[in-house]
Structure formats: C-alpha cells, structure tokens
Coordinates of C-alpha atoms in Angstrom, one line a residue:
M1 CA 8.6 -23.4 -36.2
D2 CA 11.1 -26.0 -35.3
G3 CA 13.4 -23.6 -33.4
L4 CA 10.7 -21.8 -31.5
S5 CA 9.3 -23.0 -28.1
V6 CA 6.5 -21.8 -26.0
Q7 CA 9.0 -19.8 -23.9
H8 CA 9.7 -17.6 -26.9
F9 CA 6.1 -16.8 -27.2
V10 CA 5.6 -16.2 -23.5
V11 CA 8.6 -13.8 -23.5
L12 CA 7.2 -12.0 -26.6
S13 CA 3.8 -11.8 -24.9
A14 CA 5.4 -10.4 -21.7
V15 CA 7.2 -7.7 -23.7
V16 CA 4.1 -6.7 -25.6
F17 CA 2.1 -6.6 -22.3
C18 CA 4.8 -4.4 -20.6
L19 CA 4.7 -2.0 -23.6
G20 CA 1.0 -1.8 -23.4
L21 CA 1.0 -1.3 -19.7
F22 CA 3.6 1.4 -20.1
C23 CA 1.5 3.1 -22.7
V24 CA -1.6 3.0 -20.5
V25 CA 0.2 4.4 -17.5
T26 CA 2.2 7.2 -19.2
R27 CA -0.1 8.5 -21.8
R28 CA -2.3 11.5 -21.2
N29 CA -4.0 11.2 -24.5
A30 CA -7.1 9.0 -24.6
L31 CA -6.2 7.5 -28.0
G32 CA -2.8 6.5 -26.6
I33 CA -4.5 4.8 -23.7
L34 CA -6.8 2.9 -26.1
M35 CA -3.7 1.7 -28.1
G36 CA -2.1 0.5 -24.9
I37 CA -5.2 -1.5 -24.0
E38 CA -5.1 -3.0 -27.5
L39 CA -1.5 -4.1 -26.9
I40 CA -2.4 -5.8 -23.7
L41 CA -5.2 -7.7 -25.4
N42 CA -2.9 -8.7 -28.2
S43 CA -0.4 -10.1 -25.6
A44 CA -3.2 -12.3 -24.3
N45 CA -3.9 -13.5 -27.8
I46 CA -0.3 -14.5 -28.3
N47 CA -0.5 -16.6 -25.1
Y48 CA -3.8 -18.2 -26.1
V49 CA -2.5 -19.3 -29.5
A50 CA 0.9 -20.4 -28.2
F51 CA -0.5 -22.5 -25.4
A52 CA -3.1 -24.0 -27.8
R53 CA -0.3 -24.8 -30.3
Y54 CA 2.2 -26.3 -27.8
G55 CA -0.4 -27.7 -25.3
G56 CA -2.1 -29.9 -27.9
T57 CA -5.6 -28.6 -27.0
G58 CA -6.7 -28.2 -30.6
Y59 CA -8.4 -25.0 -31.7
D60 CA -9.3 -23.7 -28.2
G61 CA -6.7 -21.0 -28.2
Q62 CA -7.7 -19.7 -31.6
I63 CA -11.3 -19.6 -30.6
F64 CA -10.5 -17.6 -27.4
A65 CA -8.3 -15.3 -29.5
I66 CA -11.2 -14.6 -31.9
F67 CA -13.4 -13.7 -28.9
V68 CA -10.7 -11.4 -27.6
I69 CA -10.5 -9.7 -31.1
M70 CA -14.2 -9.2 -31.0
L71 CA -14.0 -7.7 -27.5
A72 CA -11.2 -5.4 -28.7
A73 CA -13.3 -4.2 -31.6
A74 CA -16.2 -3.4 -29.3
E75 CA -13.9 -1.7 -26.9
A76 CA -12.4 0.4 -29.7
A77 CA -15.8 1.4 -31.0
I78 CA -17.1 2.4 -27.5
G79 CA -13.8 4.0 -26.6
L80 CA -13.7 6.1 -29.7
A81 CA -17.3 7.2 -29.1
I82 CA -16.3 8.4 -25.6
V83 CA -13.2 10.1 -27.0
L84 CA -15.3 11.9 -29.6
G85 CA -17.8 13.0 -26.9
I86 CA -14.9 14.3 -24.7
Y87 CA -13.5 16.2 -27.7
Q88 CA -16.9 17.8 -28.6
M89 CA -17.3 18.9 -25.0
F90 CA -13.8 20.1 -24.1
E91 CA -12.1 20.4 -27.6
T92 CA -9.2 18.2 -26.3
I93 CA -8.6 14.5 -25.9
D94 CA -6.4 15.0 -22.9
V95 CA -7.6 12.7 -20.1
D96 CA -6.9 15.2 -17.4
A97 CA -9.5 17.6 -18.9
T98 CA -12.2 15.2 -17.9
D99 CA -11.8 16.2 -14.3
R100 CA -14.2 19.0 -15.0
L101 CA -16.9 16.4 -15.6
R102 CA -17.2 15.8 -11.8
G103 CA -18.3 19.4 -11.0

C-alpha cells in the first residue's frame, strides 16, 4: 500500500456513497433501496478503516467498522421482514404500493 494515500480511500468512499444514494433515490423496489443503504454503510466503513490506518489511532476504525457491519446485518434482517410483510399484503415489493397503508 505504498502508492495509496488516504485521499484515494476518501474518493473511493465518496463514489460508493454517491452510488448508494443514487440507488436509494431512484429505486422503486424495496430490495433496491436496502442495497443502496448497504452501499452507504460500506462507504462509512471504508472511511473508518482508512482514517484508522493513516491516522495512527490503532484499531479504533476496525472496531467501528465491525459495529457498522452488525448494524447493517440487523437492518437487513428487519428490512427484509418488512419487505416480506409488504409482499404478503400487496403481492408486490414496489414502495409506491405502500401508500394504501395510510387509508
């Protein structure tokens, strides 16, 4: 990793974050939105590990990244349960179909 600097990782993280944000904003499918949220959380993990590596703070970044991974696993489990509930009720996973829940 001699040729890589923290700027490379920050740019990579920004690209992954933008892709995740684009996925969340443009998808109508609930699973696509969940995948976009996962990309956003992964961009945060890239920053945690890069700043821990180049900041000399030891293993703090890796510990935070593990907590974010656990949060992402819980989010995926709860999100998939909600998606399955929506599918059972409306027989679609289109997010716009949930407007009927308000009535």
